[in-house]
Amino acid sequence: MSLTLDVLRAAARDIAAAVSSGQMSARAVTAAALGHVDARNPQLNAFTDITRARALAKAAAIDAGHAPRGALAGVPYAVKNLYDVAGVVTRAGSRINRDNAAAATDAFVVEKLEAAGAVLLGALDMDEYAYGFTGENVHDGDSRNPHDPRHMTGGSSGGSAGAVASGMVAFALGSDTNGSIRVPASLCGLFGLKPTYGRLSRRGVFPFVASLDHVGVLARSAGDLALAYDAMQGRDGGDPAQAAREAERVLPLLSQGATGLRIAVAGDYFRRSGRPECFAAVDAVAAALGATRDVVVPSAAAARAAAFVITAAEGAAFHLSRLRQRPQDFDAAVRDRLFAGAMIPAEAVLRAQKLRAWFRGRINALFEEVDIVLTPATPCRAPLSGQKTIEIDGADVPVRANLGLYTQPISFIGLPALTVPLWTPGEHLPIGVQIIGPPWREDLILRVAHELERKGVAHAPVAP
């Protein structure tokens, strides 16, 4: 097997072990990964910026002993282009931002990954200002699903999903406001983690909705999720929303699996409005875990509606000056939703916030009875690129608004959640199941994901 093929399919932990031991040079790993980017990116449009010189310089420094050989030594990764990368313009998928100066420093979590020895290959495509679920972008082009480029990646972290699923990088950073990590992970067949709100620092990450924004990671295994997540943890005074909690490492806990956990399947709202394959995937996961209990997540539909209100209102308030000064430079679909958000009455936003507090209390009570809740991640497999509607329950509904059907109520109160990928025999596209835990228990959801991977139920192959 060639070095290039090894690098493209290897887990991050295996690459780091090979580089740290001297069995493989960081430069060889980086050169192989960059070669694959050159070969695949023209078709998949995952990268908007390739930081070739930086990557090769970092790899050389690792090999020479001038840069850390930490837990991610020599591992190639990339970041959604709303993360600050020194020397790169943080365009956030927009036309307007590309007039800004290049970032002077890296985002906090990028600094943490660099300190662990990871090698940054570049910045990745996304929906404009992270306001979308499809991975489509009128300025930079649409990201394409590596398993079938006729289909969308999902978004807004579409380039992140495409880069990992195609083997261009071992893992990638995304952001998740209403489902923007979990949706593309489902459509591209990846493991995607959204930690608890406030767990990881957002300093140096271009915002969308401050009270809903999370940073997280997509990878091809639960172990690589845990490895990257652990490296990104750490207190940072530069993000006022970050919780005052010390790092809580999860990688050493994965081997505990799902033993002893009280696992339930969400019914009612989470058993409606999806295609049969999304419910079949949940059933397969429940069977593998021996989960027989059903629970109801109270008022999930109302929570989703309130999340729409808060997203639109906060997003519009943040972008108001850009809307006034350069409305013609927005994606028309994004601009119209932001304009609508600017007209939402304050009373409606207040009601949404009150429901948020009530909903959080009800869900916290639910997690006194169970440890894990299973739901679909998306209502269907990846639609075709450019597809505007999907058929659900006999009706055609908008793709953009409904891909986050099952993720929005969870982001709304900041619960930790991740997507695991499942494959149906005879189908060439995957679909994901969402694993949800109580606040600050990323360890539990990652343990369950690792158990499903160990049993062969969930897996994330590199796209051919």
Short mmCIF file of C-alpha atoms in Angstrom, two decimals:
data_model
loop_
_atom_site.label_atom_id
_atom_site.label_comp_id
_atom_site.label_asym_id
_atom_site.label_seq_id
_atom_site.Cartn_x
_atom_site.Cartn_y
_atom_site.Cartn_z
CA MET A 1 0.00 0.00 0.00
CA SER A 2 1.42 3.41 -0.89
CA LEU A 3 2.30 6.09 1.63
CA THR A 4 -0.29 8.40 0.12
CA LEU A 5 -3.09 5.87 0.54
CA ASP A 6 -2.00 5.14 4.11
CA VAL A 7 -2.10 8.83 5.00
CA LEU A 8 -5.46 9.44 3.35
CA ARG A 9 -7.18 6.61 5.22
CA ALA A 10 -5.29 6.58 8.51
CA ALA A 11 -6.79 7.71 11.79
CA ALA A 12 -5.35 10.85 13.33
CA ARG A 13 -4.07 8.92 16.33
CA ASP A 14 -2.16 6.52 14.03
CA ILE A 15 -0.61 9.35 12.03
CA ALA A 16 0.49 11.08 15.24
CA ALA A 17 1.98 7.84 16.59
CA ALA A 18 3.92 7.23 13.36
CA VAL A 19 5.28 10.79 13.26
CA SER A 20 6.15 10.85 16.97
CA SER A 21 8.00 7.54 16.70
CA GLY A 22 9.90 8.59 13.58
CA GLN A 23 8.32 5.88 11.43
CA MET A 24 6.95 8.57 9.13
CA SER A 25 8.00 12.17 8.62
CA ALA A 26 5.54 14.99 9.12
CA ARG A 27 6.66 16.40 5.77
CA ALA A 28 5.77 13.16 3.96
CA VAL A 29 2.33 13.13 5.58
CA THR A 30 1.74 16.78 4.71
CA ALA A 31 2.94 16.42 1.12
CA ALA A 32 0.65 13.43 0.60
CA ALA A 33 -2.33 15.26 2.06
CA LEU A 34 -1.68 18.38 -0.03
CA GLY A 35 -1.37 16.22 -3.14
CA HIS A 36 -4.78 14.73 -2.41
CA VAL A 37 -6.23 18.21 -1.90
CA ASP A 38 -4.86 19.22 -5.30
CA ALA A 39 -6.44 16.13 -6.88
CA ARG A 40 -9.87 16.13 -5.21
CA ASN A 41 -10.69 19.72 -4.34
CA PRO A 42 -11.44 20.88 -7.92
CA GLN A 43 -14.34 18.42 -7.98
CA LEU A 44 -15.51 18.72 -4.37
CA ASN A 45 -14.86 22.42 -3.68
CA ALA A 46 -14.16 21.87 0.00
CA PHE A 47 -11.27 24.36 0.36
CA THR A 48 -11.46 28.10 -0.23
CA ASP A 49 -7.87 28.75 0.93
CA ILE A 50 -4.93 26.33 0.96
CA THR A 51 -2.16 27.26 3.42
CA ARG A 52 0.51 25.26 1.64
CA ALA A 53 3.59 27.19 2.75
CA ARG A 54 2.44 27.25 6.37
CA ALA A 55 1.71 23.52 6.36
CA LEU A 56 5.07 22.54 4.88
CA ALA A 57 6.92 24.86 7.25
CA LYS A 58 5.11 23.40 10.27
CA ALA A 59 5.85 19.85 9.10
CA ALA A 60 9.54 20.67 8.65
CA ALA A 61 9.65 22.19 12.14
CA ILE A 62 8.11 19.03 13.62
CA ASP A 63 10.64 16.82 11.86
CA ALA A 64 13.50 19.03 13.02
CA GLY A 65 12.28 19.01 16.62
CA HIS A 66 11.49 22.73 16.57
CA ALA A 67 7.72 22.26 16.94
CA PRO A 68 5.77 20.07 19.36
CA ARG A 69 5.27 16.37 18.73
CA GLY A 70 2.13 16.28 20.79
CA ALA A 71 -1.04 14.19 20.63
CA LEU A 72 -1.69 15.39 17.05
CA ALA A 73 1.87 15.44 15.74
CA GLY A 74 1.86 15.80 11.96
CA VAL A 75 -1.91 15.27 11.62
CA PRO A 76 -3.38 17.27 8.68
CA TYR A 77 -6.53 19.23 9.43
CA ALA A 78 -8.47 22.23 8.14
CA VAL A 79 -10.97 24.75 9.50
CA LYS A 80 -14.25 26.28 8.36
CA ASN A 81 -13.43 29.69 6.95
CA LEU A 82 -15.01 31.55 9.84
CA TYR A 83 -12.03 30.62 12.05
CA ASP A 84 -9.23 33.17 12.13
CA VAL A 85 -6.07 31.85 10.49
CA ALA A 86 -3.06 34.17 10.57
CA GLY A 87 -2.47 35.60 7.11
CA VAL A 88 -5.86 34.50 5.71
CA VAL A 89 -8.95 36.66 5.33
CA THR A 90 -11.78 35.33 7.50
CA ARG A 91 -14.44 35.57 4.81
CA ALA A 92 -17.13 33.54 6.66
CA GLY A 93 -18.50 32.44 3.30
CA SER A 94 -19.39 36.01 2.36
CA ARG A 95 -18.49 38.51 -0.32
CA ILE A 96 -18.44 41.40 2.15
CA ASN A 97 -15.86 39.98 4.55
CA ARG A 98 -13.28 39.34 1.86
CA ASP A 99 -12.65 43.10 1.79
CA ASN A 100 -11.30 42.81 5.35
CA ALA A 101 -7.63 42.56 6.24
CA ALA A 102 -6.17 39.11 6.79
CA ALA A 103 -6.33 37.81 10.35
CA ALA A 104 -3.29 38.72 12.44
CA THR A 105 -3.48 35.68 14.71
CA ASP A 106 -5.08 32.25 14.85
CA ALA A 107 -8.32 31.53 16.67
CA PHE A 108 -7.84 30.18 20.19
CA VAL A 109 -8.77 26.58 19.36
CA VAL A 110 -6.50 26.68 16.30
CA GLU A 111 -3.67 27.74 18.61
CA LYS A 112 -4.47 24.76 20.84
CA LEU A 113 -4.37 22.33 17.91
CA GLU A 114 -1.11 23.82 16.67
CA ALA A 115 0.38 23.35 20.13
CA ALA A 116 -0.61 19.68 19.94
CA GLY A 117 1.35 19.34 16.68
CA ALA A 118 -1.48 19.38 14.13
CA VAL A 119 -0.72 20.72 10.63
CA LEU A 120 -3.22 23.19 9.13
CA LEU A 121 -3.87 22.77 5.39
CA GLY A 122 -6.33 25.63 4.95
CA ALA A 123 -9.81 27.11 5.27
CA LEU A 124 -13.04 25.49 4.10
CA ASP A 125 -16.20 26.36 2.20
CA MET A 126 -19.44 27.14 4.07
CA ASP A 127 -22.90 28.65 3.73
CA GLU A 128 -22.76 32.45 3.79
CA TYR A 129 -22.35 33.68 7.36
CA ALA A 130 -23.22 30.11 8.53
CA TYR A 131 -26.91 30.77 7.79
CA GLY A 132 -27.86 27.58 5.97
CA PHE A 133 -28.01 23.79 6.09
CA THR A 134 -27.06 22.88 2.51
CA GLY A 135 -23.38 23.70 1.93
CA GLU A 136 -24.33 25.92 -1.02
CA ASN A 137 -22.53 29.23 -1.51
CA VAL A 138 -23.12 31.75 -4.29
CA HIS A 139 -19.72 33.41 -3.81
CA ASP A 140 -17.33 30.47 -3.42
CA GLY A 141 -19.36 27.73 -5.07
CA ASP A 142 -21.16 24.78 -3.51
CA SER A 143 -19.32 22.08 -1.60
CA ARG A 144 -19.98 18.60 -3.04
CA ASN A 145 -20.63 15.31 -1.30
CA PRO A 146 -17.58 13.03 -1.75
CA HIS A 147 -19.77 9.91 -1.82
CA ASP A 148 -21.66 11.31 -4.82
CA PRO A 149 -20.79 14.82 -6.03
CA ARG A 150 -24.28 15.22 -7.48
CA HIS A 151 -25.49 15.57 -3.90
CA MET A 152 -25.05 18.30 -1.29
CA THR A 153 -22.80 18.03 1.73
CA GLY A 154 -25.21 19.73 4.09
CA GLY A 155 -24.13 22.79 5.98
CA SER A 156 -23.21 25.19 7.08
CA SER A 157 -19.95 23.28 7.69
CA GLY A 158 -20.15 21.68 4.24
CA GLY A 159 -16.53 22.11 3.24
CA SER A 160 -15.45 20.65 6.57
CA ALA A 161 -17.50 17.51 5.93
CA GLY A 162 -16.32 17.19 2.33
CA ALA A 163 -12.66 17.53 3.27
CA VAL A 164 -12.83 14.80 5.94
CA ALA A 165 -15.09 12.37 4.08
CA SER A 166 -12.79 12.50 1.03
CA GLY A 167 -9.63 11.90 3.05
CA MET A 168 -8.11 15.31 2.33
CA VAL A 169 -7.69 15.83 6.10
CA ALA A 170 -8.02 13.59 9.14
CA PHE A 171 -10.40 15.99 10.90
CA ALA A 172 -11.84 19.46 10.42
CA LEU A 173 -13.32 22.18 12.58
CA GLY A 174 -16.86 23.37 11.99
CA SER A 175 -19.37 25.49 13.85
CA ASP A 176 -22.87 24.58 14.95
CA THR A 177 -25.62 27.11 15.69
CA ASN A 178 -28.68 25.03 14.83
CA GLY A 179 -27.09 21.85 13.48
CA SER A 180 -24.28 22.96 11.18
CA ILE A 181 -21.89 20.20 12.29
CA ARG A 182 -24.39 17.41 12.85
CA VAL A 183 -26.28 17.87 9.56
CA PRO A 184 -23.25 17.63 7.21
CA ALA A 185 -21.86 14.78 9.34
CA SER A 186 -25.11 12.90 8.67
CA LEU A 187 -25.16 13.61 4.94
CA CYS A 188 -21.45 12.86 4.40
CA GLY A 189 -21.15 9.85 6.69
CA LEU A 190 -18.99 11.24 9.51
CA PHE A 191 -18.80 11.51 13.26
CA GLY A 192 -19.58 15.12 14.19
CA LEU A 193 -19.41 16.61 17.70
CA LYS A 194 -21.15 19.71 19.03
CA PRO A 195 -19.99 20.13 22.65
CA THR A 196 -21.96 21.81 25.42
CA TYR A 197 -22.52 25.54 24.89
CA GLY A 198 -19.63 27.37 26.52
CA ARG A 199 -17.29 24.37 26.67
CA LEU A 200 -14.83 25.51 23.97
CA SER A 201 -13.59 29.04 23.37
CA ARG A 202 -14.98 30.91 20.36
CA ARG A 203 -12.33 33.62 20.38
CA GLY A 204 -11.27 34.29 16.82
CA VAL A 205 -14.37 32.65 15.32
CA PHE A 206 -16.67 34.90 13.27
CA PRO A 207 -20.06 34.92 15.04
CA PHE A 208 -23.57 34.28 13.80
CA VAL A 209 -25.89 34.02 16.83
CA ALA A 210 -23.92 34.60 20.01
CA SER A 211 -26.34 32.75 22.28
CA LEU A 212 -26.42 29.65 20.04
CA ASP A 213 -22.97 29.41 18.43
CA HIS A 214 -20.79 26.38 19.24
CA VAL A 215 -17.44 25.27 17.83
CA GLY A 216 -16.78 21.59 17.24
CA VAL A 217 -15.17 18.96 15.07
CA LEU A 218 -15.87 16.38 12.35
CA ALA A 219 -13.81 13.20 11.98
CA ARG A 220 -13.95 9.63 10.67
CA SER A 221 -13.94 7.99 14.10
CA ALA A 222 -15.11 8.65 17.64
CA GLY A 223 -11.52 8.31 18.80
CA ASP A 224 -10.35 11.09 16.50
CA LEU A 225 -13.24 13.30 17.66
CA ALA A 226 -12.11 12.77 21.24
CA LEU A 227 -8.45 13.37 20.38
CA ALA A 228 -9.15 16.71 18.68
CA TYR A 229 -11.74 17.76 21.26
CA ASP A 230 -9.35 17.12 24.14
CA ALA A 231 -6.65 19.18 22.42
CA MET A 232 -9.03 22.15 21.98
CA GLN A 233 -10.12 22.31 25.61
CA GLY A 234 -8.74 24.99 27.90
CA ARG A 235 -9.77 28.19 29.66
CA ASP A 236 -9.66 31.40 27.65
CA GLY A 237 -10.45 34.84 29.00
CA GLY A 238 -11.11 36.06 25.45
CA ASP A 239 -14.56 34.44 25.17
CA PRO A 240 -17.00 35.81 27.78
CA ALA A 241 -19.45 33.00 27.01
CA GLN A 242 -17.00 30.24 27.89
CA ALA A 243 -17.90 28.43 31.08
CA ALA A 244 -15.57 28.54 34.07
CA ARG A 245 -14.71 24.84 33.84
CA GLU A 246 -11.36 23.17 33.64
CA ALA A 247 -10.54 20.72 30.86
CA GLU A 248 -12.23 17.33 31.25
CA ARG A 249 -10.46 14.82 29.01
CA VAL A 250 -12.61 12.23 27.31
CA LEU A 251 -10.20 10.06 25.32
CA PRO A 252 -9.19 7.89 28.32
CA LEU A 253 -12.88 7.16 29.02
CA LEU A 254 -13.90 5.80 25.60
CA SER A 255 -13.10 2.21 26.49
CA GLN A 256 -15.86 2.25 29.13
CA GLY A 257 -18.36 2.00 26.27
CA ALA A 258 -22.09 2.13 26.92
CA THR A 259 -22.09 -0.28 29.86
CA GLY A 260 -24.41 0.91 32.63
CA LEU A 261 -25.81 3.89 30.72
CA ARG A 262 -29.56 4.52 30.69
CA ILE A 263 -30.27 4.99 26.99
CA ALA A 264 -33.65 6.00 25.57
CA VAL A 265 -35.14 6.68 22.14
CA ALA A 266 -37.01 9.97 21.69
CA GLY A 267 -40.54 9.52 20.36
CA ASP A 268 -43.35 11.91 19.43
CA TYR A 269 -41.73 14.88 17.60
CA PHE A 270 -38.63 12.83 16.81
CA ARG A 271 -40.73 10.05 15.24
CA ARG A 272 -42.51 12.38 12.82
CA SER A 273 -41.65 14.37 9.69
CA GLY A 274 -38.79 12.16 8.51
CA ARG A 275 -38.30 9.59 5.81
CA PRO A 276 -38.31 5.89 6.81
CA GLU A 277 -34.52 5.57 6.58
CA CYS A 278 -33.91 8.06 9.40
CA PHE A 279 -36.14 6.14 11.82
CA ALA A 280 -34.68 2.79 10.73
CA ALA A 281 -31.21 4.11 11.55
CA VAL A 282 -32.30 5.07 15.07
CA ASP A 283 -33.85 1.64 15.55
CA ALA A 284 -30.61 -0.04 14.46
CA VAL A 285 -28.59 1.99 16.96
CA ALA A 286 -31.10 1.32 19.75
CA ALA A 287 -31.00 -2.41 19.05
CA ALA A 288 -27.20 -2.46 19.10
CA LEU A 289 -27.17 -0.68 22.45
CA GLY A 290 -30.00 -2.72 23.96
CA ALA A 291 -32.08 0.45 24.43
CA THR A 292 -35.77 -0.32 24.86
CA ARG A 293 -37.03 2.77 26.67
CA ASP A 294 -38.94 5.52 24.85
CA VAL A 295 -39.13 9.10 26.11
CA VAL A 296 -40.85 12.27 24.98
CA VAL A 297 -38.85 15.46 24.65
CA PRO A 298 -41.54 17.93 25.74
CA SER A 299 -42.49 20.78 23.39
CA ALA A 300 -39.66 20.07 20.93
CA ALA A 301 -41.65 21.67 18.09
CA ALA A 302 -42.14 24.85 20.12
CA ALA A 303 -38.42 24.85 20.97
CA ARG A 304 -37.54 24.63 17.30
CA ALA A 305 -39.90 27.53 16.49
CA ALA A 306 -38.35 29.62 19.25
CA ALA A 307 -34.87 28.78 17.95
CA PHE A 308 -35.91 30.12 14.53
CA VAL A 309 -37.05 33.37 16.14
CA ILE A 310 -33.89 33.88 18.18
CA THR A 311 -31.63 32.92 15.27
CA ALA A 312 -33.30 35.37 12.90
CA ALA A 313 -33.48 38.23 15.40
CA GLU A 314 -29.95 37.93 16.79
CA GLY A 315 -28.48 37.27 13.35
CA ALA A 316 -30.21 40.33 11.92
CA ALA A 317 -29.05 42.54 14.80
CA PHE A 318 -25.46 41.45 14.27
CA HIS A 319 -25.56 42.06 10.51
CA LEU A 320 -27.70 45.20 10.55
CA SER A 321 -24.97 47.62 9.46
CA ARG A 322 -23.97 45.32 6.58
CA LEU A 323 -27.61 44.98 5.55
CA ARG A 324 -27.95 48.77 5.43
CA GLN A 325 -24.68 49.47 3.65
CA ARG A 326 -24.23 46.53 1.26
CA PRO A 327 -27.48 44.62 0.85
CA GLN A 328 -26.66 43.77 -2.78
CA ASP A 329 -23.55 41.84 -1.72
CA PHE A 330 -25.43 39.22 0.31
CA ASP A 331 -26.70 35.92 -1.00
CA ALA A 332 -30.32 36.93 -1.70
CA ALA A 333 -31.72 34.04 0.34
CA VAL A 334 -29.59 34.94 3.36
CA ARG A 335 -30.34 38.66 3.01
CA ASP A 336 -34.08 38.10 2.91
CA ARG A 337 -34.06 35.96 6.04
CA LEU A 338 -31.97 38.55 7.87
CA PHE A 339 -34.32 41.34 6.79
CA ALA A 340 -37.23 39.27 8.09
CA GLY A 341 -35.38 38.77 11.36
CA ALA A 342 -34.90 42.51 11.75
CA MET A 343 -38.68 42.93 11.70
CA ILE A 344 -39.47 40.39 14.42
CA PRO A 345 -41.19 42.21 17.32
CA ALA A 346 -39.25 42.37 20.58
CA GLU A 347 -42.20 40.73 22.32
CA ALA A 348 -41.81 37.63 20.15
CA VAL A 349 -38.10 37.37 21.01
CA LEU A 350 -38.91 37.74 24.70
CA ARG A 351 -41.47 34.92 24.51
CA ALA A 352 -38.92 32.74 22.73
CA GLN A 353 -36.37 33.36 25.47
CA LYS A 354 -38.90 32.51 28.18
CA LEU A 355 -39.72 29.25 26.40
CA ARG A 356 -36.00 28.56 26.21
CA ALA A 357 -35.65 28.78 30.00
CA TRP A 358 -38.71 26.58 30.52
CA PHE A 359 -37.52 24.03 27.97
CA ARG A 360 -34.07 23.83 29.57
CA GLY A 361 -35.65 23.02 32.92
CA ARG A 362 -37.80 20.26 31.44
CA ILE A 363 -34.87 18.67 29.63
CA ASN A 364 -32.67 18.82 32.71
CA ALA A 365 -35.42 16.93 34.54
CA LEU A 366 -35.49 14.34 31.74
CA PHE A 367 -31.77 13.75 32.16
CA GLU A 368 -32.29 12.87 35.79
CA GLU A 369 -34.08 9.74 34.49
CA VAL A 370 -31.84 8.85 31.51
CA ASP A 371 -28.22 9.38 30.49
CA ILE A 372 -28.52 9.34 26.69
CA VAL A 373 -31.28 10.17 24.20
CA LEU A 374 -31.24 8.92 20.60
CA THR A 375 -32.91 10.76 17.71
CA PRO A 376 -32.45 11.06 13.94
CA ALA A 377 -29.79 13.56 12.89
CA THR A 378 -31.47 14.52 9.60
CA PRO A 379 -34.89 13.65 8.13
CA CYS A 380 -33.36 12.14 4.98
CA ARG A 381 -30.16 11.26 3.13
CA ALA A 382 -28.32 13.96 1.18
CA PRO A 383 -30.57 15.72 -1.35
CA LEU A 384 -29.27 16.58 -4.78
CA SER A 385 -27.19 19.74 -5.01
CA GLY A 386 -29.55 22.61 -5.81
CA GLN A 387 -32.63 20.64 -4.77
CA LYS A 388 -35.17 22.98 -3.19
CA THR A 389 -37.72 20.61 -1.65
CA ILE A 390 -37.90 17.12 -0.16
CA GLU A 391 -40.94 14.93 0.20
CA ILE A 392 -41.80 14.16 3.81
CA ASP A 393 -45.09 12.71 5.02
CA GLY A 394 -46.53 13.07 1.52
CA ALA A 395 -45.79 16.80 1.26
CA ASP A 396 -43.01 18.77 -0.43
CA VAL A 397 -41.21 20.89 2.17
CA PRO A 398 -38.19 23.22 1.78
CA VAL A 399 -34.81 21.52 2.05
CA ARG A 400 -33.00 24.45 3.65
CA ALA A 401 -35.47 24.89 6.50
CA ASN A 402 -35.98 21.21 7.29
CA LEU A 403 -32.54 19.57 7.28
CA GLY A 404 -32.13 20.86 10.85
CA LEU A 405 -35.50 19.58 11.98
CA TYR A 406 -34.04 17.32 14.67
CA THR A 407 -30.91 19.27 15.59
CA GLN A 408 -32.37 22.72 16.32
CA PRO A 409 -34.24 21.86 19.54
CA ILE A 410 -30.99 20.46 20.95
CA SER A 411 -28.74 23.43 20.09
CA PHE A 412 -31.43 25.72 21.48
CA ILE A 413 -30.37 24.88 25.05
CA GLY A 414 -26.75 24.02 24.34
CA LEU A 415 -26.78 20.27 25.05
CA PRO A 416 -23.79 18.19 23.93
CA ALA A 417 -24.69 16.10 20.90
CA LEU A 418 -22.98 14.19 18.14
CA THR A 419 -23.84 12.43 14.91
CA VAL A 420 -22.80 8.86 14.15
CA PRO A 421 -22.94 7.61 10.52
CA LEU A 422 -24.87 4.52 9.39
CA TRP A 423 -24.91 2.80 6.00
CA THR A 424 -27.77 0.74 4.59
CA PRO A 425 -26.79 -2.18 2.34
CA GLY A 426 -27.38 -1.22 -1.27
CA GLU A 427 -27.36 2.52 -0.55
CA HIS A 428 -24.40 4.67 -1.57
CA LEU A 429 -25.27 7.55 0.73
CA PRO A 430 -25.21 7.44 4.55
CA ILE A 431 -27.54 8.82 7.19
CA GLY A 432 -26.78 9.84 10.76
CA VAL A 433 -28.20 9.24 14.21
CA GLN A 434 -27.97 11.93 16.88
CA ILE A 435 -26.70 11.00 20.34
CA ILE A 436 -27.63 13.57 23.01
CA GLY A 437 -26.33 13.84 26.57
CA PRO A 438 -26.81 16.06 29.61
CA PRO A 439 -24.80 19.28 29.96
CA TRP A 440 -21.01 18.85 30.26
CA ARG A 441 -21.15 15.09 29.61
CA GLU A 442 -19.35 14.89 26.30
CA ASP A 443 -17.71 11.79 27.70
CA LEU A 444 -21.03 9.90 27.69
CA ILE A 445 -21.97 10.62 24.09
CA LEU A 446 -18.45 9.85 22.87
CA ARG A 447 -18.45 6.57 24.79
CA VAL A 448 -21.69 5.57 23.05
CA ALA A 449 -20.32 6.58 19.65
CA HIS A 450 -17.16 4.56 20.27
CA GLU A 451 -19.24 1.54 21.30
CA LEU A 452 -21.29 1.73 18.10
CA GLU A 453 -18.08 1.95 16.10
CA ARG A 454 -16.59 -1.02 17.96
CA LYS A 455 -19.69 -3.08 17.17
CA GLY A 456 -19.52 -2.16 13.48
CA VAL A 457 -22.86 -0.34 13.54
CA ALA A 458 -21.42 3.10 12.82
CA HIS A 459 -18.43 3.70 10.58
CA ALA A 460 -17.04 6.41 8.32
CA PRO A 461 -15.15 5.09 5.28
CA VAL A 462 -13.18 7.45 3.08
CA ALA A 463 -15.16 8.16 -0.09
CA PRO A 464 -13.70 6.37 -3.15
#
